[in-house]
Tab-separated table of C-alpha atoms in Angstrom:
chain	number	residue	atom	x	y	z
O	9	UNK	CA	-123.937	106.202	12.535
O	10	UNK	CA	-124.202	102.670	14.336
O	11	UNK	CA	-123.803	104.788	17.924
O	12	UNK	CA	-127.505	106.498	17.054
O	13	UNK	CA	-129.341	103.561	15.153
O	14	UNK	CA	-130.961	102.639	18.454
O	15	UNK	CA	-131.909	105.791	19.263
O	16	UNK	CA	-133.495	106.787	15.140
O	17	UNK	CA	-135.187	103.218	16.008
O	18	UNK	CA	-137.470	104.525	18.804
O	19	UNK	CA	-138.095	107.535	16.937
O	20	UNK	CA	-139.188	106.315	13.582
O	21	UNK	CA	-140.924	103.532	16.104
O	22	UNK	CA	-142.804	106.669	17.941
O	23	UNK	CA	-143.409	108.512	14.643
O	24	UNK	CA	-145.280	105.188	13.474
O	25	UNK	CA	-147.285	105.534	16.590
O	26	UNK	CA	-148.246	108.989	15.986
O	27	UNK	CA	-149.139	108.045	12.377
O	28	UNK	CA	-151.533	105.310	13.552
O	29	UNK	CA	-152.939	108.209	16.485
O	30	UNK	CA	-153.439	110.567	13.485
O	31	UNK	CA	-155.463	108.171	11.217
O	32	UNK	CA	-157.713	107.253	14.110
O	33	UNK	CA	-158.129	110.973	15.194
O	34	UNK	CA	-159.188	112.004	11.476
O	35	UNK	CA	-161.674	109.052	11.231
O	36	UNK	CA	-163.417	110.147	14.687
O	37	UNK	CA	-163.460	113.940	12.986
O	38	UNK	CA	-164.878	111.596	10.142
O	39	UNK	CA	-167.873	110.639	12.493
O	40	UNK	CA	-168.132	114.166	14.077
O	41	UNK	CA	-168.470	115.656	10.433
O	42	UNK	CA	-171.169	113.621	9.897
O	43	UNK	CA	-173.311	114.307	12.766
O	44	UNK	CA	-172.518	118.033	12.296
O	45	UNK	CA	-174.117	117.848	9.296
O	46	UNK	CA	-176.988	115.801	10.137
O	47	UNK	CA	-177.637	118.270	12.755
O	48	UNK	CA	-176.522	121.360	10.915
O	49	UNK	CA	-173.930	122.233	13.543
O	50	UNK	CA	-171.346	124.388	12.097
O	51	UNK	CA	-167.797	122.522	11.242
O	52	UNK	CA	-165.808	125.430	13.352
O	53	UNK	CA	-166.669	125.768	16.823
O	54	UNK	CA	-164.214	128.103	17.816
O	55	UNK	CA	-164.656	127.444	21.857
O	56	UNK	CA	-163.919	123.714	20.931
O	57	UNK	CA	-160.850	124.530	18.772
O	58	UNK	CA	-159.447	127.015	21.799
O	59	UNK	CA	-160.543	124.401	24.580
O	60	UNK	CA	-158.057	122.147	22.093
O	61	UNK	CA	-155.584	123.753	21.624
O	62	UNK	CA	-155.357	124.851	25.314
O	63	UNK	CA	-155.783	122.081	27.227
O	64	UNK	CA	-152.729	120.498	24.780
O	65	UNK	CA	-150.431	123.422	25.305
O	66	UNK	CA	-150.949	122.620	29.234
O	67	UNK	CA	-150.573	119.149	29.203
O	68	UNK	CA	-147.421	119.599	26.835
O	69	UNK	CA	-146.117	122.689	29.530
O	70	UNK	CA	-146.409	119.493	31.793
O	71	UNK	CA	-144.353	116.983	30.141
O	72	UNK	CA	-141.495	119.720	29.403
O	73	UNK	CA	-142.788	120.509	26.050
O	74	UNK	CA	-143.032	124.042	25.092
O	75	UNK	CA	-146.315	125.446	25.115
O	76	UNK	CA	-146.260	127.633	22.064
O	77	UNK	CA	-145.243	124.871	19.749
O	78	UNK	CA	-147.893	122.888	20.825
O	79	UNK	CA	-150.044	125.420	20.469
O	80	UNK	CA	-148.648	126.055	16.905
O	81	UNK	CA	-149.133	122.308	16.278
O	82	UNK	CA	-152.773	121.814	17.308
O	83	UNK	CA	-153.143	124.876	15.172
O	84	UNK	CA	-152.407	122.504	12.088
O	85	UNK	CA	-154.248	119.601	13.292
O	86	UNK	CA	-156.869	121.612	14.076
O	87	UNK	CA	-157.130	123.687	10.866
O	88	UNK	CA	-157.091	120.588	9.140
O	89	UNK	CA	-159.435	118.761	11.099
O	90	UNK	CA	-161.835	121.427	10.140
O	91	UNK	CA	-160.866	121.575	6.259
O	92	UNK	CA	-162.141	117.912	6.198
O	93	UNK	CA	-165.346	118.268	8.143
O	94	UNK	CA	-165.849	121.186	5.866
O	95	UNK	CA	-165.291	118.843	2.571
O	96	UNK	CA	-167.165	116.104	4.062
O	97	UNK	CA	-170.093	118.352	4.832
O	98	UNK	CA	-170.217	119.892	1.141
O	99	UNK	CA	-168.862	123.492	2.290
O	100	UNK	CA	-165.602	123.192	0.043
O	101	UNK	CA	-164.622	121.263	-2.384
């Protein structure tokens, strides 16, 4: 539909955006993973991840974005955030 190409535009334009914000996110937890491990810090912090995941539902609460999604979405990003500092440091393969 030519009446919504403008509009699928931004979007794929904004998903490309949030690609780019994902791939430098995962190469900071790349960083972090190593300094965890030179340090022997565990991978899971669990005040971190609910510090995370809380101060993101807020902020999205703000914006007009429901909480508990956000909430369920920083649960992913989270979850897999720590799945790769946990491969990087050796603790599963």
């Amino acid at each position: 539909m030519e009446l919504l190409s403008p509009y699928r535009r931004r979007i794929d334009d904004l998903d490309d955006q949030i690609m780019e914000l994902f791939s430098q996110r995962f190469a900071i937890i790349r960083e972090v993973a190593e300094l965890k491990n030179k340090h022997n810090i565990p991978a899971v912090l669990q005040d971190r991840v609910d510090e995370v995941r809380e101060r993101n539902a807020a902020t999205g609460a703000e914006k007009g974005i429901d909480p508990d999604f956000v909430r369920k979405l920083y649960t992913l990003i989270i979850d897999e955030s720590c799945d790769l500092e946990d491969r990087l440091m050796g603790h599963k393969k």
